[in-house]
Amino acid sequence: MSPPKKKIKILEDGQGGEACHPTYDYSTLPYDVLLEIFKYLDFKTIAQCATLCRTFYNISNESVVYNRVTFKYNMDTNLLENYISKKTKRIIQNLRGTYCRNDEVLSLLSECPNLTAVNFMRCKGSFKSLLTLRNLEKLELFFCIFPKEVLQEILQNNSQLKSITLCDNTNLNGNDVCENLAIYNPQIEEVHIAEKRRVRTKGLKALARCPKLRILELEGGPFQCDPEDSLEQLAVGCPLLERLTLYGWKDINDETLMPVLHTCMQLKELDLRGINITIKSCREAALTLPFLKTLDVYKCQRIKKAQILKLQNEFKDIRITN
């Protein structure tokens, strides 16, 4: 595609045709500003803009415009291949896919060796092209049909991974993922897991071997499982925790939670919905955690609303909800 040689002429009122509203010439904006705007456009829009004037054409050829890529299930494969394989394959760092069930499209990921972040929602495939990646720092999978063996190998190939999010995927087991993280990604900083096969005692003990863990979110419906001393191990092994979310773990009580409240002094957010604690744990958290800003004890049946109201009045700098 060559740059357009003529600028578009806007008809003024009275020059024929219908009256035109005043139009702003975006091509006169500073080049750096236009560059930032183009970063938010999809492939098709960029291609259309490139035909309008030389300035837009020049910007469309800037590699930085293609650092982040989003593709959908109905995207033309040839268009995607043109941009990824020929123009941007070593530039793309962040890629998001939605409703993609085409292995031919997914195979193009092997042409993007510098990817540091990938996000897939409702996708299905072999995902074997991800096995070529070695620079991943962030991995997010939502409602995907994803082979567990492939995920294990991805974790093994990307020891520098900093953040992982898994939500309601088929074939994945929360406990297995945590054990793999402890083996291959001990420097992990953020773990968000909301899988049907929940993270239990075994998985929590595995995460205790990740000393840089700052955010741990384990969500899902209620379940029964003896936590044993897993929370104590987590508290000792992950002293940098700033956010801890535990949903529906019915066997966690005041006694098993106390090591976290006495050891993880960096905690700012505690989300303890549906667990078996009393107001004792809430008061202890408010008294012992100097940076605590949020405490959520929704559906904790042993805590009464009157007790929460009293605690809210005592600790007004902490957002306490139930």
CSV table of C-alpha atoms in Angstrom, one decimal:
chain,number,residue,atom,x,y,z
A,1,MET,CA,0.0,0.0,0.0
A,2,SER,CA,1.4,3.4,-1.0
A,3,PRO,CA,0.7,6.7,0.8
A,4,PRO,CA,-2.2,8.8,-0.6
A,5,LYS,CA,-0.9,11.8,-2.6
A,6,LYS,CA,-3.9,14.0,-2.2
A,7,LYS,CA,-5.6,15.3,0.9
A,8,ILE,CA,-9.3,14.9,1.3
A,9,LYS,CA,-11.2,18.1,0.4
A,10,ILE,CA,-14.0,19.0,2.8
A,11,LEU,CA,-16.9,20.9,1.1
A,12,GLU,CA,-18.0,24.0,2.9
A,13,ASP,CA,-21.6,25.2,3.2
A,14,GLY,CA,-22.9,26.4,-0.2
A,15,GLN,CA,-20.3,24.5,-2.3
A,16,GLY,CA,-22.6,21.8,-3.3
A,17,GLY,CA,-24.2,18.8,-1.6
A,18,GLU,CA,-25.6,18.9,1.9
A,19,ALA,CA,-24.2,21.3,4.5
A,20,CYS,CA,-21.1,19.9,6.3
A,21,HIS,CA,-20.5,20.3,10.0
A,22,PRO,CA,-17.2,21.8,11.0
A,23,THR,CA,-14.6,19.0,10.9
A,24,TYR,CA,-11.4,18.8,12.9
A,25,ASP,CA,-8.3,17.8,11.0
A,26,TYR,CA,-6.7,15.2,13.3
A,27,SER,CA,-3.7,15.0,11.0
A,28,THR,CA,-2.5,18.3,12.5
A,29,LEU,CA,-2.2,16.8,16.0
A,30,PRO,CA,1.4,16.3,17.2
A,31,TYR,CA,3.0,13.2,15.9
A,32,ASP,CA,3.5,11.7,19.3
A,33,VAL,CA,-0.1,12.2,20.2
A,34,LEU,CA,-1.3,10.5,17.0
A,35,LEU,CA,1.1,7.6,17.8
A,36,GLU,CA,-0.6,7.1,21.2
A,37,ILE,CA,-4.1,7.2,19.6
A,38,PHE,CA,-3.1,4.6,16.9
A,39,LYS,CA,-2.0,2.2,19.7
A,40,TYR,CA,-5.6,1.7,20.7
A,41,LEU,CA,-6.9,1.0,17.2
A,42,ASP,CA,-7.5,-2.4,15.6
A,43,PHE,CA,-5.8,-3.7,12.5
A,44,LYS,CA,-8.7,-2.8,10.2
A,45,THR,CA,-9.1,0.7,11.4
A,46,ILE,CA,-5.4,1.4,11.1
A,47,ALA,CA,-5.4,0.2,7.5
A,48,GLN,CA,-8.3,2.5,6.7
A,49,CYS,CA,-6.7,5.5,8.4
A,50,ALA,CA,-3.5,4.8,6.4
A,51,THR,CA,-5.4,5.7,3.2
A,52,LEU,CA,-6.5,9.1,4.3
A,53,CYS,CA,-3.2,11.1,4.4
A,54,ARG,CA,0.5,10.7,4.4
A,55,THR,CA,0.8,11.4,8.2
A,56,PHE,CA,-1.5,8.6,9.0
A,57,TYR,CA,0.2,6.3,6.5
A,58,ASN,CA,3.6,7.0,8.2
A,59,ILE,CA,2.2,6.3,11.6
A,60,SER,CA,0.6,3.0,10.4
A,61,ASN,CA,4.2,1.9,9.6
A,62,GLU,CA,5.5,2.6,13.1
A,63,SER,CA,6.3,-0.8,14.8
A,64,VAL,CA,5.3,0.6,18.2
A,65,VAL,CA,1.7,0.8,17.1
A,66,TYR,CA,1.6,-3.0,17.1
A,67,ASN,CA,2.9,-3.8,20.5
A,68,ARG,CA,-0.5,-4.9,21.7
A,69,VAL,CA,-2.7,-7.1,19.5
A,70,THR,CA,-6.3,-8.2,19.9
A,71,PHE,CA,-7.8,-10.8,17.5
A,72,LYS,CA,-11.3,-12.4,17.5
A,73,TYR,CA,-12.9,-15.5,16.2
A,74,ASN,CA,-14.1,-13.8,13.0
A,75,MET,CA,-10.8,-12.1,12.1
A,76,ASP,CA,-9.6,-12.9,8.6
A,77,THR,CA,-6.6,-15.3,8.9
A,78,ASN,CA,-4.8,-13.7,5.9
A,79,LEU,CA,-5.0,-10.3,7.5
A,80,LEU,CA,-3.7,-11.5,10.8
A,81,GLU,CA,-0.9,-13.5,9.1
A,82,ASN,CA,0.1,-10.4,7.1
A,83,TYR,CA,0.5,-8.2,10.2
A,84,ILE,CA,2.1,-10.8,12.5
A,85,SER,CA,4.3,-12.8,10.1
A,86,LYS,CA,5.5,-10.0,7.9
A,87,LYS,CA,5.4,-6.7,9.7
A,88,THR,CA,5.2,-7.1,13.5
A,89,LYS,CA,6.2,-10.6,14.6
A,90,ARG,CA,9.2,-9.4,16.7
A,91,ILE,CA,7.4,-6.3,17.9
A,92,ILE,CA,4.3,-7.7,19.5
A,93,GLN,CA,4.6,-8.0,23.3
A,94,ASN,CA,0.9,-8.2,24.4
A,95,LEU,CA,-1.7,-10.4,22.7
A,96,ARG,CA,-5.4,-11.0,23.5
A,97,GLY,CA,-7.6,-13.6,21.9
A,98,THR,CA,-11.4,-14.0,22.2
A,99,TYR,CA,-13.5,-16.9,21.0
A,100,CYS,CA,-10.7,-18.2,18.9
A,101,ARG,CA,-11.1,-21.9,18.0
A,102,ASN,CA,-8.8,-22.0,15.0
A,103,ASP,CA,-5.5,-23.8,15.4
A,104,GLU,CA,-4.3,-22.1,12.1
A,105,VAL,CA,-4.7,-18.7,13.8
A,106,LEU,CA,-3.2,-19.8,17.1
A,107,SER,CA,-0.2,-21.3,15.2
A,108,LEU,CA,0.8,-17.7,14.3
A,109,LEU,CA,1.8,-17.1,17.9
A,110,SER,CA,5.1,-19.0,17.2
A,111,GLU,CA,6.0,-16.0,15.0
A,112,CYS,CA,5.9,-13.7,18.0
A,113,PRO,CA,9.0,-14.7,20.2
A,114,ASN,CA,8.9,-11.5,22.2
A,115,LEU,CA,5.5,-11.9,23.7
A,116,THR,CA,5.5,-11.1,27.4
A,117,ALA,CA,1.7,-11.2,28.1
A,118,VAL,CA,-1.1,-13.3,26.6
A,119,ASN,CA,-4.8,-13.4,27.4
A,120,PHE,CA,-7.3,-15.9,26.0
A,121,MET,CA,-11.0,-15.9,26.7
A,122,ARG,CA,-13.3,-18.8,25.5
A,123,CYS,CA,-10.6,-20.2,23.2
A,124,LYS,CA,-10.0,-23.8,22.2
A,125,GLY,CA,-7.1,-25.5,20.5
A,126,SER,CA,-3.9,-27.4,21.0
A,127,PHE,CA,-2.1,-24.1,22.0
A,128,LYS,CA,1.2,-25.9,21.1
A,129,SER,CA,2.5,-22.7,19.5
A,130,LEU,CA,2.8,-21.2,23.0
A,131,LEU,CA,5.5,-23.7,23.7
A,132,THR,CA,7.9,-21.6,21.6
A,133,LEU,CA,7.6,-18.6,24.0
A,134,ARG,CA,10.4,-18.0,26.4
A,135,ASN,CA,9.7,-14.4,27.7
A,136,LEU,CA,6.2,-14.6,29.2
A,137,GLU,CA,5.6,-12.6,32.3
A,138,LYS,CA,1.8,-12.7,32.4
A,139,LEU,CA,-0.6,-15.5,31.4
A,140,GLU,CA,-4.4,-15.2,31.6
A,141,LEU,CA,-6.9,-17.9,30.6
A,142,PHE,CA,-10.6,-17.5,31.0
A,143,PHE,CA,-13.2,-20.2,30.1
A,144,CYS,CA,-10.8,-22.0,27.7
A,145,ILE,CA,-10.4,-25.6,26.8
A,146,PHE,CA,-6.7,-25.8,27.5
A,147,PRO,CA,-4.5,-29.0,27.7
A,148,LYS,CA,-3.0,-29.3,31.1
A,149,GLU,CA,0.3,-30.8,29.7
A,150,VAL,CA,0.7,-27.7,27.6
A,151,LEU,CA,0.2,-25.4,30.5
A,152,GLN,CA,2.8,-27.3,32.5
A,153,GLU,CA,5.4,-27.0,29.7
A,154,ILE,CA,4.6,-23.3,29.3
A,155,LEU,CA,5.4,-22.7,33.0
A,156,GLN,CA,8.5,-24.8,32.7
A,157,ASN,CA,9.7,-22.7,29.7
A,158,ASN,CA,9.0,-19.3,31.3
A,159,SER,CA,10.7,-19.3,34.7
A,160,GLN,CA,10.4,-15.5,34.9
A,161,LEU,CA,6.6,-15.6,34.9
A,162,LYS,CA,5.3,-13.0,37.4
A,163,SER,CA,1.5,-13.3,37.1
A,164,ILE,CA,-1.0,-16.0,36.3
A,165,THR,CA,-4.8,-15.9,36.1
A,166,LEU,CA,-6.9,-19.0,35.6
A,167,CYS,CA,-10.8,-18.9,35.6
A,168,ASP,CA,-13.2,-21.7,34.9
A,169,ASN,CA,-11.1,-23.5,32.3
A,170,THR,CA,-11.6,-27.1,31.2
A,171,ASN,CA,-8.9,-29.7,32.0
A,172,LEU,CA,-7.0,-27.6,34.5
A,173,ASN,CA,-6.6,-28.5,38.2
A,174,GLY,CA,-5.8,-25.7,40.7
A,175,ASN,CA,-3.6,-28.0,42.9
A,176,ASP,CA,-1.5,-29.2,40.0
A,177,VAL,CA,-1.0,-25.6,38.8
A,178,CYS,CA,0.3,-24.5,42.2
A,179,GLU,CA,2.7,-27.4,42.4
A,180,ASN,CA,4.1,-26.5,39.0
A,181,LEU,CA,4.4,-22.9,39.9
A,182,ALA,CA,6.5,-23.8,43.0
A,183,ILE,CA,8.8,-26.0,40.9
A,184,TYR,CA,9.2,-23.9,37.7
A,185,ASN,CA,8.2,-20.3,38.8
A,186,PRO,CA,9.2,-19.7,42.4
A,187,GLN,CA,9.6,-16.0,41.7
A,188,ILE,CA,5.8,-15.7,40.9
A,189,GLU,CA,4.3,-12.5,42.3
A,190,GLU,CA,0.6,-12.8,41.5
A,191,VAL,CA,-1.7,-15.9,41.5
A,192,HIS,CA,-5.4,-15.7,40.7
A,193,ILE,CA,-7.2,-19.0,40.4
A,194,ALA,CA,-10.9,-19.7,40.2
A,195,GLU,CA,-11.1,-23.2,38.8
A,196,LYS,CA,-13.8,-25.9,39.4
A,197,ARG,CA,-11.1,-28.2,40.7
A,198,ARG,CA,-10.1,-25.9,43.6
A,199,VAL,CA,-6.8,-25.1,45.2
A,200,ARG,CA,-6.7,-27.1,48.5
A,201,THR,CA,-4.2,-27.9,51.2
A,202,LYS,CA,-1.7,-29.5,48.9
A,203,GLY,CA,-1.7,-26.5,46.5
A,204,LEU,CA,-1.5,-23.9,49.3
A,205,LYS,CA,1.6,-25.7,50.8
A,206,ALA,CA,3.2,-25.6,47.3
A,207,LEU,CA,2.6,-21.8,47.0
A,208,ALA,CA,4.4,-21.4,50.3
A,209,ARG,CA,7.6,-22.0,48.4
A,210,CYS,CA,7.1,-18.8,46.4
A,211,PRO,CA,8.7,-16.2,48.6
A,212,LYS,CA,7.9,-13.2,46.3
A,213,LEU,CA,4.2,-13.8,46.2
A,214,ARG,CA,2.3,-10.5,46.8
A,215,ILE,CA,-1.2,-11.3,45.6
A,216,LEU,CA,-3.0,-14.6,46.1
A,217,GLU,CA,-6.7,-14.9,45.1
A,218,LEU,CA,-8.4,-18.3,45.4
A,219,GLU,CA,-12.0,-18.0,44.4
A,220,GLY,CA,-14.9,-20.3,43.8
A,221,GLY,CA,-17.9,-21.9,45.6
A,222,PRO,CA,-17.9,-23.4,49.1
A,223,PHE,CA,-16.0,-26.7,49.8
A,224,GLN,CA,-14.9,-28.8,52.7
A,225,CYS,CA,-11.2,-29.6,53.2
A,226,ASP,CA,-9.0,-29.7,56.3
A,227,PRO,CA,-6.4,-26.9,55.7
A,228,GLU,CA,-4.0,-28.6,58.2
A,229,ASP,CA,-1.0,-26.2,58.7
A,230,SER,CA,-1.1,-24.9,55.1
A,231,LEU,CA,-1.9,-21.3,56.1
A,232,GLU,CA,0.9,-21.4,58.6
A,233,GLN,CA,3.3,-22.5,55.9
A,234,LEU,CA,2.0,-19.9,53.5
A,235,ALA,CA,2.5,-17.1,56.1
A,236,VAL,CA,6.1,-18.2,56.8
A,237,GLY,CA,7.0,-18.7,53.2
A,238,CYS,CA,5.2,-15.6,51.7
A,239,PRO,CA,5.9,-12.7,54.1
A,240,LEU,CA,5.4,-10.1,51.3
A,241,LEU,CA,1.7,-10.9,50.8
A,242,GLU,CA,-0.4,-7.7,50.2
A,243,ARG,CA,-3.7,-9.2,49.1
A,244,LEU,CA,-5.2,-12.5,50.2
A,245,THR,CA,-8.5,-13.9,48.9
A,246,LEU,CA,-10.0,-17.1,50.2
A,247,TYR,CA,-13.5,-18.0,49.1
A,248,GLY,CA,-15.8,-20.7,50.7
A,249,TRP,CA,-13.1,-22.8,52.5
A,250,LYS,CA,-15.5,-24.0,55.3
A,251,ASP,CA,-12.8,-25.6,57.4
A,252,ILE,CA,-10.7,-22.4,57.9
A,253,ASN,CA,-11.3,-21.1,61.3
A,254,ASP,CA,-9.8,-18.6,63.8
A,255,GLU,CA,-7.1,-20.9,64.8
A,256,THR,CA,-5.9,-21.9,61.3
A,257,LEU,CA,-6.1,-18.3,60.1
A,258,MET,CA,-4.2,-16.7,63.0
A,259,PRO,CA,-0.6,-17.4,61.6
A,260,VAL,CA,-1.4,-15.3,58.6
A,261,LEU,CA,-2.6,-12.4,60.8
A,262,HIS,CA,0.5,-12.5,62.9
A,263,THR,CA,3.1,-13.0,60.2
A,264,CYS,CA,2.0,-11.3,56.9
A,265,MET,CA,2.5,-7.7,58.1
A,266,GLN,CA,2.3,-6.3,54.6
A,267,LEU,CA,-1.3,-7.3,54.1
A,268,LYS,CA,-3.5,-4.5,52.7
A,269,GLU,CA,-6.6,-6.5,51.5
A,270,LEU,CA,-8.2,-9.5,53.1
A,271,ASP,CA,-11.2,-11.1,51.4
A,272,LEU,CA,-12.4,-14.0,53.5
A,273,ARG,CA,-15.9,-14.7,52.2
A,274,GLY,CA,-17.7,-17.8,53.4
A,275,ILE,CA,-15.1,-19.2,55.7
A,276,ASN,CA,-15.7,-20.4,59.3
A,277,ILE,CA,-14.1,-17.5,61.3
A,278,THR,CA,-15.6,-15.4,64.1
A,279,ILE,CA,-15.3,-11.7,64.9
A,280,LYS,CA,-12.1,-12.6,66.8
A,281,SER,CA,-10.2,-12.9,63.5
A,282,CYS,CA,-11.6,-9.6,62.3
A,283,ARG,CA,-10.5,-7.8,65.4
A,284,GLU,CA,-7.1,-9.4,65.3
A,285,ALA,CA,-6.6,-8.4,61.7
A,286,ALA,CA,-7.6,-4.8,62.5
A,287,LEU,CA,-5.2,-4.7,65.5
A,288,THR,CA,-2.2,-6.4,64.1
A,289,LEU,CA,-2.0,-5.5,60.4
A,290,PRO,CA,-0.6,-1.9,60.1
A,291,PHE,CA,-1.4,-1.5,56.4
A,292,LEU,CA,-4.8,-3.1,56.3
A,293,LYS,CA,-7.3,-1.1,54.2
A,294,THR,CA,-10.0,-3.7,53.3
A,295,LEU,CA,-11.6,-6.6,55.2
A,296,ASP,CA,-14.4,-8.5,53.5
A,297,VAL,CA,-16.2,-11.3,55.5
A,298,TYR,CA,-19.3,-11.7,53.4
A,299,LYS,CA,-21.2,-14.9,54.1
A,300,CYS,CA,-19.2,-15.7,57.2
A,301,GLN,CA,-22.1,-17.2,59.1
A,302,ARG,CA,-20.5,-17.0,62.6
A,303,ILE,CA,-20.1,-13.2,62.4
A,304,LYS,CA,-23.1,-11.1,63.3
A,305,LYS,CA,-23.9,-7.8,61.7
A,306,ALA,CA,-24.0,-6.0,65.1
A,307,GLN,CA,-20.4,-7.2,65.7
A,308,ILE,CA,-19.3,-5.8,62.3
A,309,LEU,CA,-21.0,-2.4,63.0
A,310,LYS,CA,-19.2,-2.1,66.3
A,311,LEU,CA,-15.9,-3.0,64.6
A,312,GLN,CA,-16.5,-0.5,61.9
A,313,ASN,CA,-17.0,2.3,64.5
A,314,GLU,CA,-13.7,1.3,66.2
A,315,PHE,CA,-11.6,1.1,63.0
A,316,LYS,CA,-13.0,3.8,60.7
A,317,ASP,CA,-9.8,3.8,58.5
A,318,ILE,CA,-10.5,0.2,57.5
A,319,ARG,CA,-13.3,-0.7,55.0
A,320,ILE,CA,-15.0,-3.6,56.8
A,321,THR,CA,-17.9,-5.3,54.9
A,322,ASN,CA,-20.1,-8.3,55.4
